[in-house]
Amino acid sequence: MPRSRRSALALLPVLALAAASCQSGGDRSDPEGSAASGGSLTTVRVAHVPSTLFAPLYLADAKGYFKEQGLDVELSKVKTGQDAVPLAASGKVDAVAAGFSAGLFNGVAKGLGVKVAASMGASTGERPSPTALEVSKRLVDSKKIENVDDLRGRKVAVAGGEGAAGGYQLAATLRQSGLTLKDVQVVNVAIPDMRTALAEGGVDAALAPAPFTTAMEEGGVAVALAVPPKGTSATGVVLGNAFAGKPAARKFLAALRKGAADLQGPGRSSDENLRILAEATGQKLDVLRKTPPYQWDPQLKPDTAQLSHQQQAYRDAGLLDDGQVAIRDLVAGLAEG
């Protein structure tokens, strides 16, 4: 099975790699990116936060869809999207697959040179849900928390805090019960640490993504109290402005859409797909088999309505500066073709 070259680089090595490439005058000399050793492939450097939310990226890589487009995609792992987006703006990477944060809106309002070019995984709104508001089973069993309204004033874990992508997902989930982010105490807890925080009483609830939700519930630590509304999305693909204007950007998105096509219908959880996701994200295959999948728009079109809602949620929480981003200016016109 053809695969693009993969890199396990963390954030600082990404910077070092970019610097070395520029100093050598090597593969970035090609106006379309960088050529592979055979001279026929264009290199596209993608920073990503490993998550099943970005399944189209991993399928396109593993199944050779990028190479079909003449691209050699280098995947570099980063911890958070808010750290990686500036790398795309400066050209140190070409694209970022990650969650959208308040920092993205603040940055673009101040002239940060990036565009949202694609959507990624969205909530199904169904139970079981890939992303869920998990509550300590101890508190549920003692009937101290029976509904979302019982979370008023309580500590809720969100990776990256209220200004991260999870903060918007939490806001959307709370809104269904008439609550806002200001009605709870949002605590910044890394996703892998949420289970321990719930078990030890450090937090009362956690907004967690798949497959961590499944692991928490099967471990008897948490119970899903609520799920984000159908279509809730706070993740996608961000391109640096310089890369967005190149033909390689359209080819990159075309390959992503082919990956998204493999995630439609009952075949989206095929054994082949799950094995690819397990390898890409470091999750256990048996857990992924039990985890409900996200949904992906076949064309991965940027969801302008969700972006607008997200910006407003951050503004309501007092997380945005004075600038207001026009969503039409934030989105790249590369969704098709």
mmCIF file of C-alpha atoms in Angstrom:
data_model
loop_
_atom_site.group_PDB
_atom_site.id
_atom_site.type_symbol
_atom_site.label_atom_id
_atom_site.label_comp_id
_atom_site.label_asym_id
_atom_site.label_seq_id
_atom_site.Cartn_x
_atom_site.Cartn_y
_atom_site.Cartn_z
ATOM 1 C CA MET A 1 0.000 0.000 0.000
ATOM 2 C CA PRO A 2 1.627 3.279 -1.042
ATOM 3 C CA ARG A 3 2.223 5.747 1.729
ATOM 4 C CA SER A 4 3.581 9.281 1.829
ATOM 5 C CA ARG A 5 6.605 9.833 4.003
ATOM 6 C CA ARG A 6 5.691 10.369 7.603
ATOM 7 C CA SER A 7 7.455 12.430 10.191
ATOM 8 C CA ALA A 8 7.098 12.078 13.949
ATOM 9 C CA LEU A 9 8.464 15.547 14.430
ATOM 10 C CA ALA A 10 7.212 17.634 17.320
ATOM 11 C CA LEU A 11 6.767 21.402 17.125
ATOM 12 C CA LEU A 12 10.392 22.467 17.660
ATOM 13 C CA PRO A 13 11.818 19.922 15.207
ATOM 14 C CA VAL A 14 9.310 21.210 12.641
ATOM 15 C CA LEU A 15 10.868 24.638 12.990
ATOM 16 C CA ALA A 16 14.360 23.151 12.742
ATOM 17 C CA LEU A 17 13.405 21.194 9.647
ATOM 18 C CA ALA A 18 12.007 24.279 7.997
ATOM 19 C CA ALA A 19 15.120 26.280 8.805
ATOM 20 C CA ALA A 20 17.399 23.557 7.475
ATOM 21 C CA SER A 21 15.421 23.344 4.274
ATOM 22 C CA CYS A 22 15.659 27.078 3.696
ATOM 23 C CA GLN A 23 19.396 27.131 4.433
ATOM 24 C CA SER A 24 20.126 24.246 2.091
ATOM 25 C CA GLY A 25 18.230 25.826 -0.776
ATOM 26 C CA GLY A 26 16.851 22.335 -1.355
ATOM 27 C CA ASP A 27 13.305 21.258 -1.921
ATOM 28 C CA ARG A 28 11.651 24.653 -1.298
ATOM 29 C CA SER A 29 13.351 26.074 -4.409
ATOM 30 C CA ASP A 30 10.619 24.585 -6.573
ATOM 31 C CA PRO A 31 7.873 27.253 -6.958
ATOM 32 C CA GLU A 32 5.242 24.564 -6.384
ATOM 33 C CA GLY A 33 6.840 23.348 -3.168
ATOM 34 C CA SER A 34 9.629 20.797 -3.053
ATOM 35 C CA ALA A 35 10.383 17.938 -5.378
ATOM 36 C CA ALA A 36 10.874 14.403 -4.118
ATOM 37 C CA SER A 37 14.058 12.541 -5.020
ATOM 38 C CA GLY A 38 12.489 11.452 -8.306
ATOM 39 C CA GLY A 39 11.739 15.050 -9.196
ATOM 40 C CA SER A 40 8.073 14.347 -9.888
ATOM 41 C CA LEU A 41 6.420 14.986 -6.524
ATOM 42 C CA THR A 42 5.721 18.263 -4.781
ATOM 43 C CA THR A 43 6.288 18.254 -1.033
ATOM 44 C CA VAL A 44 3.477 19.553 1.174
ATOM 45 C CA ARG A 45 4.296 19.945 4.868
ATOM 46 C CA VAL A 46 1.315 19.396 7.150
ATOM 47 C CA ALA A 47 1.224 19.912 10.908
ATOM 48 C CA HIS A 48 -1.522 17.936 12.624
ATOM 49 C CA VAL A 49 -2.872 17.087 16.046
ATOM 50 C CA PRO A 50 -3.305 13.275 15.962
ATOM 51 C CA SER A 51 -7.054 12.633 16.151
ATOM 52 C CA THR A 52 -9.697 10.587 14.377
ATOM 53 C CA LEU A 53 -11.315 13.953 13.588
ATOM 54 C CA PHE A 54 -8.761 14.216 10.772
ATOM 55 C CA ALA A 55 -9.423 10.787 9.279
ATOM 56 C CA PRO A 56 -9.547 12.076 5.651
ATOM 57 C CA LEU A 57 -5.939 13.232 6.025
ATOM 58 C CA TYR A 58 -4.708 9.853 7.241
ATOM 59 C CA LEU A 59 -6.663 7.867 4.666
ATOM 60 C CA ALA A 60 -5.441 10.069 1.817
ATOM 61 C CA ASP A 61 -1.891 9.551 3.045
ATOM 62 C CA ALA A 62 -2.066 5.797 3.607
ATOM 63 C CA LYS A 63 -4.049 4.964 0.480
ATOM 64 C CA GLY A 64 -1.804 6.942 -1.850
ATOM 65 C CA TYR A 65 -4.305 9.648 -2.790
ATOM 66 C CA PHE A 66 -1.721 12.377 -2.293
ATOM 67 C CA LYS A 67 0.767 10.651 -4.562
ATOM 68 C CA GLU A 68 -1.949 10.288 -7.192
ATOM 69 C CA GLN A 69 -2.064 14.090 -7.154
ATOM 70 C CA GLY A 70 1.709 14.325 -7.477
ATOM 71 C CA LEU A 71 2.217 15.265 -3.840
ATOM 72 C CA ASP A 72 4.603 13.994 -1.195
ATOM 73 C CA VAL A 73 2.922 14.885 2.107
ATOM 74 C CA GLU A 74 5.082 15.144 5.215
ATOM 75 C CA LEU A 75 3.031 14.864 8.415
ATOM 76 C CA SER A 76 4.413 16.515 11.539
ATOM 77 C CA LYS A 77 2.713 16.042 14.903
ATOM 78 C CA VAL A 78 2.014 19.065 17.100
ATOM 79 C CA LYS A 79 0.262 19.338 20.452
ATOM 80 C CA THR A 80 -2.201 22.103 19.641
ATOM 81 C CA GLY A 81 -3.477 23.849 16.555
ATOM 82 C CA GLN A 82 -3.118 27.274 18.132
ATOM 83 C CA ASP A 83 0.645 26.674 18.270
ATOM 84 C CA ALA A 84 0.858 25.451 14.680
ATOM 85 C CA VAL A 85 -1.313 27.988 12.832
ATOM 86 C CA PRO A 86 1.409 30.687 13.011
ATOM 87 C CA LEU A 87 3.762 28.196 11.328
ATOM 88 C CA ALA A 88 1.434 28.112 8.332
ATOM 89 C CA ALA A 89 1.229 31.903 8.272
ATOM 90 C CA SER A 90 5.021 32.156 8.178
ATOM 91 C CA GLY A 91 5.420 29.397 5.580
ATOM 92 C CA LYS A 92 7.248 26.981 7.878
ATOM 93 C CA VAL A 93 4.489 24.491 7.124
ATOM 94 C CA ASP A 94 1.972 24.599 4.316
ATOM 95 C CA ALA A 95 -1.117 23.370 6.124
ATOM 96 C CA VAL A 96 -2.416 22.644 9.613
ATOM 97 C CA ALA A 97 -5.082 20.081 10.503
ATOM 98 C CA ALA A 98 -6.280 21.013 13.975
ATOM 99 C CA GLY A 99 -8.949 22.664 16.058
ATOM 100 C CA PHE A 100 -9.870 26.313 15.615
ATOM 101 C CA SER A 101 -9.273 28.495 18.657
ATOM 102 C CA ALA A 102 -10.063 32.010 19.780
ATOM 103 C CA GLY A 103 -6.453 32.734 18.846
ATOM 104 C CA LEU A 104 -7.231 32.018 15.188
ATOM 105 C CA PHE A 105 -9.945 34.672 15.096
ATOM 106 C CA ASN A 106 -7.828 37.157 17.036
ATOM 107 C CA GLY A 107 -4.853 36.484 14.780
ATOM 108 C CA VAL A 108 -6.746 36.852 11.502
ATOM 109 C CA ALA A 109 -8.353 40.056 12.786
ATOM 110 C CA LYS A 110 -4.813 41.388 13.207
ATOM 111 C CA GLY A 111 -3.658 40.253 9.759
ATOM 112 C CA LEU A 112 -2.435 36.675 10.329
ATOM 113 C CA GLY A 113 -1.931 35.233 6.842
ATOM 114 C CA VAL A 114 -3.995 32.034 6.852
ATOM 115 C CA LYS A 115 -7.202 30.697 5.343
ATOM 116 C CA VAL A 116 -9.613 27.986 6.460
ATOM 117 C CA ALA A 117 -9.722 25.647 3.471
ATOM 118 C CA ALA A 118 -11.637 22.601 4.684
ATOM 119 C CA SER A 119 -13.835 21.283 7.453
ATOM 120 C CA MET A 120 -13.070 18.069 9.307
ATOM 121 C CA GLY A 121 -14.995 15.802 11.671
ATOM 122 C CA ALA A 122 -18.360 17.009 12.986
ATOM 123 C CA SER A 123 -20.611 15.708 15.726
ATOM 124 C CA THR A 124 -23.459 13.410 14.752
ATOM 125 C CA GLY A 125 -25.746 14.629 17.531
ATOM 126 C CA GLU A 126 -26.615 11.008 18.249
ATOM 127 C CA ARG A 127 -25.886 8.745 21.197
ATOM 128 C CA PRO A 128 -23.411 7.224 21.531
ATOM 129 C CA SER A 129 -21.444 10.204 20.278
ATOM 130 C CA PRO A 130 -17.757 10.434 19.369
ATOM 131 C CA THR A 131 -17.473 13.657 21.405
ATOM 132 C CA ALA A 132 -19.396 13.882 24.659
ATOM 133 C CA LEU A 133 -19.689 15.799 27.899
ATOM 134 C CA GLU A 134 -18.528 13.096 30.283
ATOM 135 C CA VAL A 135 -19.425 13.384 33.973
ATOM 136 C CA SER A 136 -17.846 11.600 36.919
ATOM 137 C CA LYS A 137 -19.734 8.338 37.445
ATOM 138 C CA ARG A 138 -19.303 8.834 41.175
ATOM 139 C CA LEU A 139 -21.314 12.062 41.008
ATOM 140 C CA VAL A 140 -23.965 10.460 38.826
ATOM 141 C CA ASP A 141 -24.324 7.444 41.127
ATOM 142 C CA SER A 142 -24.728 9.734 44.138
ATOM 143 C CA LYS A 143 -27.309 11.752 42.176
ATOM 144 C CA LYS A 144 -25.335 14.958 42.697
ATOM 145 C CA ILE A 145 -25.396 15.448 38.931
ATOM 146 C CA GLU A 146 -28.476 14.304 37.046
ATOM 147 C CA ASN A 147 -28.655 16.818 34.212
ATOM 148 C CA VAL A 148 -26.584 19.507 32.542
ATOM 149 C CA ASP A 149 -28.027 22.251 34.743
ATOM 150 C CA ASP A 150 -26.423 20.528 37.739
ATOM 151 C CA LEU A 151 -23.027 21.525 36.323
ATOM 152 C CA ARG A 152 -23.521 25.168 37.309
ATOM 153 C CA GLY A 153 -20.424 26.322 39.137
ATOM 154 C CA ARG A 154 -18.678 22.965 38.714
ATOM 155 C CA LYS A 155 -15.289 22.247 37.130
ATOM 156 C CA VAL A 156 -15.332 21.028 33.530
ATOM 157 C CA ALA A 157 -12.142 19.915 31.801
ATOM 158 C CA VAL A 158 -11.449 21.167 28.283
ATOM 159 C CA ALA A 159 -8.172 20.610 26.464
ATOM 160 C CA GLY A 160 -6.644 24.029 25.886
ATOM 161 C CA GLY A 161 -9.242 25.812 28.022
ATOM 162 C CA GLU A 162 -12.321 27.763 27.004
ATOM 163 C CA GLY A 163 -10.588 29.477 24.092
ATOM 164 C CA ALA A 164 -9.705 26.180 22.397
ATOM 165 C CA ALA A 165 -11.821 24.213 19.927
ATOM 166 C CA GLY A 166 -13.161 22.150 22.812
ATOM 167 C CA GLY A 167 -14.331 25.343 24.459
ATOM 168 C CA TYR A 168 -16.671 25.996 21.557
ATOM 169 C CA GLN A 169 -17.908 22.402 21.574
ATOM 170 C CA LEU A 170 -18.627 22.732 25.291
ATOM 171 C CA ALA A 171 -20.439 26.040 24.690
ATOM 172 C CA ALA A 172 -22.600 24.408 22.007
ATOM 173 C CA THR A 173 -23.402 21.510 24.323
ATOM 174 C CA LEU A 174 -24.273 23.745 27.280
ATOM 175 C CA ARG A 175 -26.391 26.044 25.124
ATOM 176 C CA GLN A 176 -28.931 23.254 24.640
ATOM 177 C CA SER A 177 -29.695 23.521 28.365
ATOM 178 C CA GLY A 178 -29.592 27.302 28.542
ATOM 179 C CA LEU A 179 -26.091 27.525 30.007
ATOM 180 C CA THR A 180 -22.961 29.324 28.794
ATOM 181 C CA LEU A 181 -19.260 28.941 29.433
ATOM 182 C CA LYS A 182 -19.588 31.533 32.193
ATOM 183 C CA ASP A 183 -21.893 29.191 34.137
ATOM 184 C CA VAL A 184 -19.166 26.586 34.692
ATOM 185 C CA GLN A 185 -15.507 26.602 35.730
ATOM 186 C CA VAL A 186 -13.516 25.597 32.655
ATOM 187 C CA VAL A 187 -10.247 23.865 33.562
ATOM 188 C CA ASN A 188 -7.455 23.289 31.040
ATOM 189 C CA VAL A 189 -6.690 19.547 31.127
ATOM 190 C CA ALA A 190 -4.880 17.594 28.422
ATOM 191 C CA ILE A 191 -7.138 14.980 26.829
ATOM 192 C CA PRO A 192 -5.070 11.956 27.980
ATOM 193 C CA ASP A 193 -5.234 13.284 31.563
ATOM 194 C CA MET A 194 -9.015 13.776 31.691
ATOM 195 C CA ARG A 195 -9.757 10.237 32.820
ATOM 196 C CA THR A 196 -7.455 10.567 35.832
ATOM 197 C CA ALA A 197 -8.820 14.017 36.669
ATOM 198 C CA LEU A 198 -12.361 12.629 36.703
ATOM 199 C CA ALA A 199 -11.417 9.539 38.708
ATOM 200 C CA GLU A 200 -9.552 11.535 41.352
ATOM 201 C CA GLY A 201 -12.109 14.326 41.635
ATOM 202 C CA GLY A 202 -9.936 17.051 40.136
ATOM 203 C CA VAL A 203 -12.815 17.929 37.811
ATOM 204 C CA ASP A 204 -16.488 17.045 37.800
ATOM 205 C CA ALA A 205 -16.931 16.694 34.046
ATOM 206 C CA ALA A 206 -14.900 16.737 30.841
ATOM 207 C CA LEU A 207 -15.582 17.538 27.204
ATOM 208 C CA ALA A 208 -13.696 14.667 25.586
ATOM 209 C CA PRO A 209 -13.303 13.427 22.003
ATOM 210 C CA ALA A 210 -13.295 9.890 20.669
ATOM 211 C CA PRO A 211 -11.883 7.425 21.440
ATOM 212 C CA PHE A 212 -11.159 8.743 24.956
ATOM 213 C CA THR A 213 -14.900 8.899 25.628
ATOM 214 C CA THR A 214 -15.199 5.187 24.982
ATOM 215 C CA ALA A 215 -12.240 4.375 27.233
ATOM 216 C CA MET A 216 -13.637 6.490 30.106
ATOM 217 C CA GLU A 217 -17.040 4.871 29.937
ATOM 218 C CA GLU A 218 -15.733 1.319 29.621
ATOM 219 C CA GLY A 219 -13.388 1.974 32.540
ATOM 220 C CA GLY A 220 -16.330 2.885 34.761
ATOM 221 C CA VAL A 221 -14.961 6.380 35.340
ATOM 222 C CA ALA A 222 -17.505 8.517 33.509
ATOM 223 C CA VAL A 223 -20.990 8.666 32.052
ATOM 224 C CA ALA A 224 -21.984 10.649 28.950
ATOM 225 C CA LEU A 225 -24.332 13.384 30.174
ATOM 226 C CA ALA A 226 -24.829 15.302 26.921
ATOM 227 C CA VAL A 227 -23.482 15.516 23.383
ATOM 228 C CA PRO A 228 -22.873 18.440 21.018
ATOM 229 C CA PRO A 229 -25.695 19.195 18.557
ATOM 230 C CA LYS A 230 -25.553 17.559 15.139
ATOM 231 C CA GLY A 231 -23.080 19.265 12.839
ATOM 232 C CA THR A 232 -21.075 20.916 15.611
ATOM 233 C CA SER A 233 -17.553 21.323 14.291
ATOM 234 C CA ALA A 234 -14.550 23.245 15.509
ATOM 235 C CA THR A 235 -11.798 21.656 13.430
ATOM 236 C CA GLY A 236 -10.531 21.781 9.894
ATOM 237 C CA VAL A 237 -7.593 22.534 7.638
ATOM 238 C CA VAL A 238 -5.829 25.891 7.657
ATOM 239 C CA LEU A 239 -3.507 26.884 4.823
ATOM 240 C CA GLY A 240 -0.854 29.561 4.801
ATOM 241 C CA ASN A 241 -1.792 32.312 2.341
ATOM 242 C CA ALA A 242 1.280 31.676 0.193
ATOM 243 C CA PHE A 243 0.468 27.985 -0.182
ATOM 244 C CA ALA A 244 -3.266 28.596 -0.691
ATOM 245 C CA GLY A 245 -2.501 30.396 -3.956
ATOM 246 C CA LYS A 246 -0.632 27.461 -5.485
ATOM 247 C CA PRO A 247 -2.005 24.635 -7.673
ATOM 248 C CA ALA A 248 -0.584 22.185 -5.113
ATOM 249 C CA ALA A 249 -3.158 23.449 -2.610
ATOM 250 C CA ARG A 250 -6.030 22.390 -4.864
ATOM 251 C CA LYS A 251 -4.406 19.005 -5.426
ATOM 252 C CA PHE A 252 -3.956 18.594 -1.678
ATOM 253 C CA LEU A 253 -7.638 19.302 -1.047
ATOM 254 C CA ALA A 254 -8.706 17.006 -3.902
ATOM 255 C CA ALA A 255 -6.850 14.139 -2.222
ATOM 256 C CA LEU A 256 -8.439 14.993 1.119
ATOM 257 C CA ARG A 257 -11.879 14.849 -0.472
ATOM 258 C CA LYS A 258 -11.099 11.407 -1.837
ATOM 259 C CA GLY A 259 -10.214 10.376 1.708
ATOM 260 C CA ALA A 260 -13.517 11.844 2.906
ATOM 261 C CA ALA A 261 -15.375 9.805 0.270
ATOM 262 C CA ASP A 262 -14.074 6.654 1.945
ATOM 263 C CA LEU A 263 -15.729 7.796 5.186
ATOM 264 C CA GLN A 264 -19.279 7.951 3.868
ATOM 265 C CA GLY A 265 -21.892 5.292 4.595
ATOM 266 C CA PRO A 266 -21.430 1.996 6.456
ATOM 267 C CA GLY A 267 -17.953 1.457 5.018
ATOM 268 C CA ARG A 268 -16.478 4.382 6.964
ATOM 269 C CA SER A 269 -15.624 2.054 9.855
ATOM 270 C CA SER A 270 -14.100 -0.667 7.688
ATOM 271 C CA ASP A 271 -11.253 -2.647 9.190
ATOM 272 C CA GLU A 272 -8.838 -1.087 6.710
ATOM 273 C CA ASN A 273 -9.831 2.437 7.689
ATOM 274 C CA LEU A 274 -9.660 1.703 11.412
ATOM 275 C CA ARG A 275 -6.195 0.187 11.097
ATOM 276 C CA ILE A 276 -4.999 3.307 9.311
ATOM 277 C CA LEU A 277 -6.493 5.523 12.025
ATOM 278 C CA ALA A 278 -4.993 3.398 14.799
ATOM 279 C CA GLU A 279 -1.534 3.753 13.292
ATOM 280 C CA ALA A 280 -1.916 7.484 12.629
ATOM 281 C CA THR A 281 -3.283 8.419 16.056
ATOM 282 C CA GLY A 282 -1.617 5.856 18.300
ATOM 283 C CA GLN A 283 -4.986 4.590 19.534
ATOM 284 C CA LYS A 284 -5.771 0.935 20.172
ATOM 285 C CA LEU A 285 -7.600 -0.793 17.361
ATOM 286 C CA ASP A 286 -10.072 -2.559 19.662
ATOM 287 C CA VAL A 287 -11.070 0.797 21.209
ATOM 288 C CA LEU A 288 -11.567 2.380 17.790
ATOM 289 C CA ARG A 289 -13.804 -0.509 16.774
ATOM 290 C CA LYS A 290 -16.135 0.360 19.670
ATOM 291 C CA THR A 291 -16.016 4.116 19.089
ATOM 292 C CA PRO A 292 -18.809 5.823 17.117
ATOM 293 C CA PRO A 293 -17.375 7.762 14.169
ATOM 294 C CA TYR A 294 -17.659 11.446 13.383
ATOM 295 C CA GLN A 295 -19.313 12.649 10.189
ATOM 296 C CA TRP A 296 -17.526 14.379 7.332
ATOM 297 C CA ASP A 297 -18.923 16.512 4.558
ATOM 298 C CA PRO A 298 -17.999 14.666 1.323
ATOM 299 C CA GLN A 299 -16.530 17.861 -0.125
ATOM 300 C CA LEU A 300 -15.034 18.985 3.201
ATOM 301 C CA LYS A 301 -16.421 22.454 2.565
ATOM 302 C CA PRO A 302 -15.614 24.977 5.298
ATOM 303 C CA ASP A 303 -18.686 25.331 7.479
ATOM 304 C CA THR A 304 -19.198 29.091 7.523
ATOM 305 C CA ALA A 305 -22.189 28.836 9.871
ATOM 306 C CA GLN A 306 -20.141 26.921 12.440
ATOM 307 C CA LEU A 307 -17.263 29.382 12.121
ATOM 308 C CA SER A 308 -19.673 32.245 12.735
ATOM 309 C CA HIS A 309 -21.194 30.511 15.775
ATOM 310 C CA GLN A 310 -17.729 29.734 17.089
ATOM 311 C CA GLN A 311 -16.563 33.318 16.808
ATOM 312 C CA GLN A 312 -19.705 34.495 18.617
ATOM 313 C CA ALA A 313 -19.248 31.927 21.398
ATOM 314 C CA TYR A 314 -15.719 33.174 22.034
ATOM 315 C CA ARG A 315 -16.929 36.758 21.947
ATOM 316 C CA ASP A 316 -19.691 36.010 24.461
ATOM 317 C CA ALA A 317 -17.073 34.455 26.737
ATOM 318 C CA GLY A 318 -14.941 37.612 26.515
ATOM 319 C CA LEU A 319 -12.097 35.848 24.711
ATOM 320 C CA LEU A 320 -11.862 37.961 21.568
ATOM 321 C CA ASP A 321 -10.186 41.293 21.015
ATOM 322 C CA ASP A 322 -12.057 44.198 19.467
ATOM 323 C CA GLY A 323 -11.576 43.053 15.873
ATOM 324 C CA GLN A 324 -14.409 41.186 14.123
ATOM 325 C CA VAL A 325 -13.426 38.697 11.437
ATOM 326 C CA ALA A 326 -15.639 38.583 8.341
ATOM 327 C CA ILE A 327 -16.095 34.840 7.843
ATOM 328 C CA ARG A 328 -16.055 35.221 4.055
ATOM 329 C CA ASP A 329 -12.530 36.636 4.367
ATOM 330 C CA LEU A 330 -11.430 33.779 6.623
ATOM 331 C CA VAL A 331 -12.417 31.009 4.198
ATOM 332 C CA ALA A 332 -10.352 30.083 1.164
ATOM 333 C CA GLY A 333 -12.212 29.596 -2.110
ATOM 334 C CA LEU A 334 -10.721 26.167 -2.706
ATOM 335 C CA ALA A 335 -13.533 23.870 -1.605
ATOM 336 C CA GLU A 336 -14.032 22.476 -5.087
ATOM 337 C CA GLY A 337 -11.939 21.723 -8.098
#
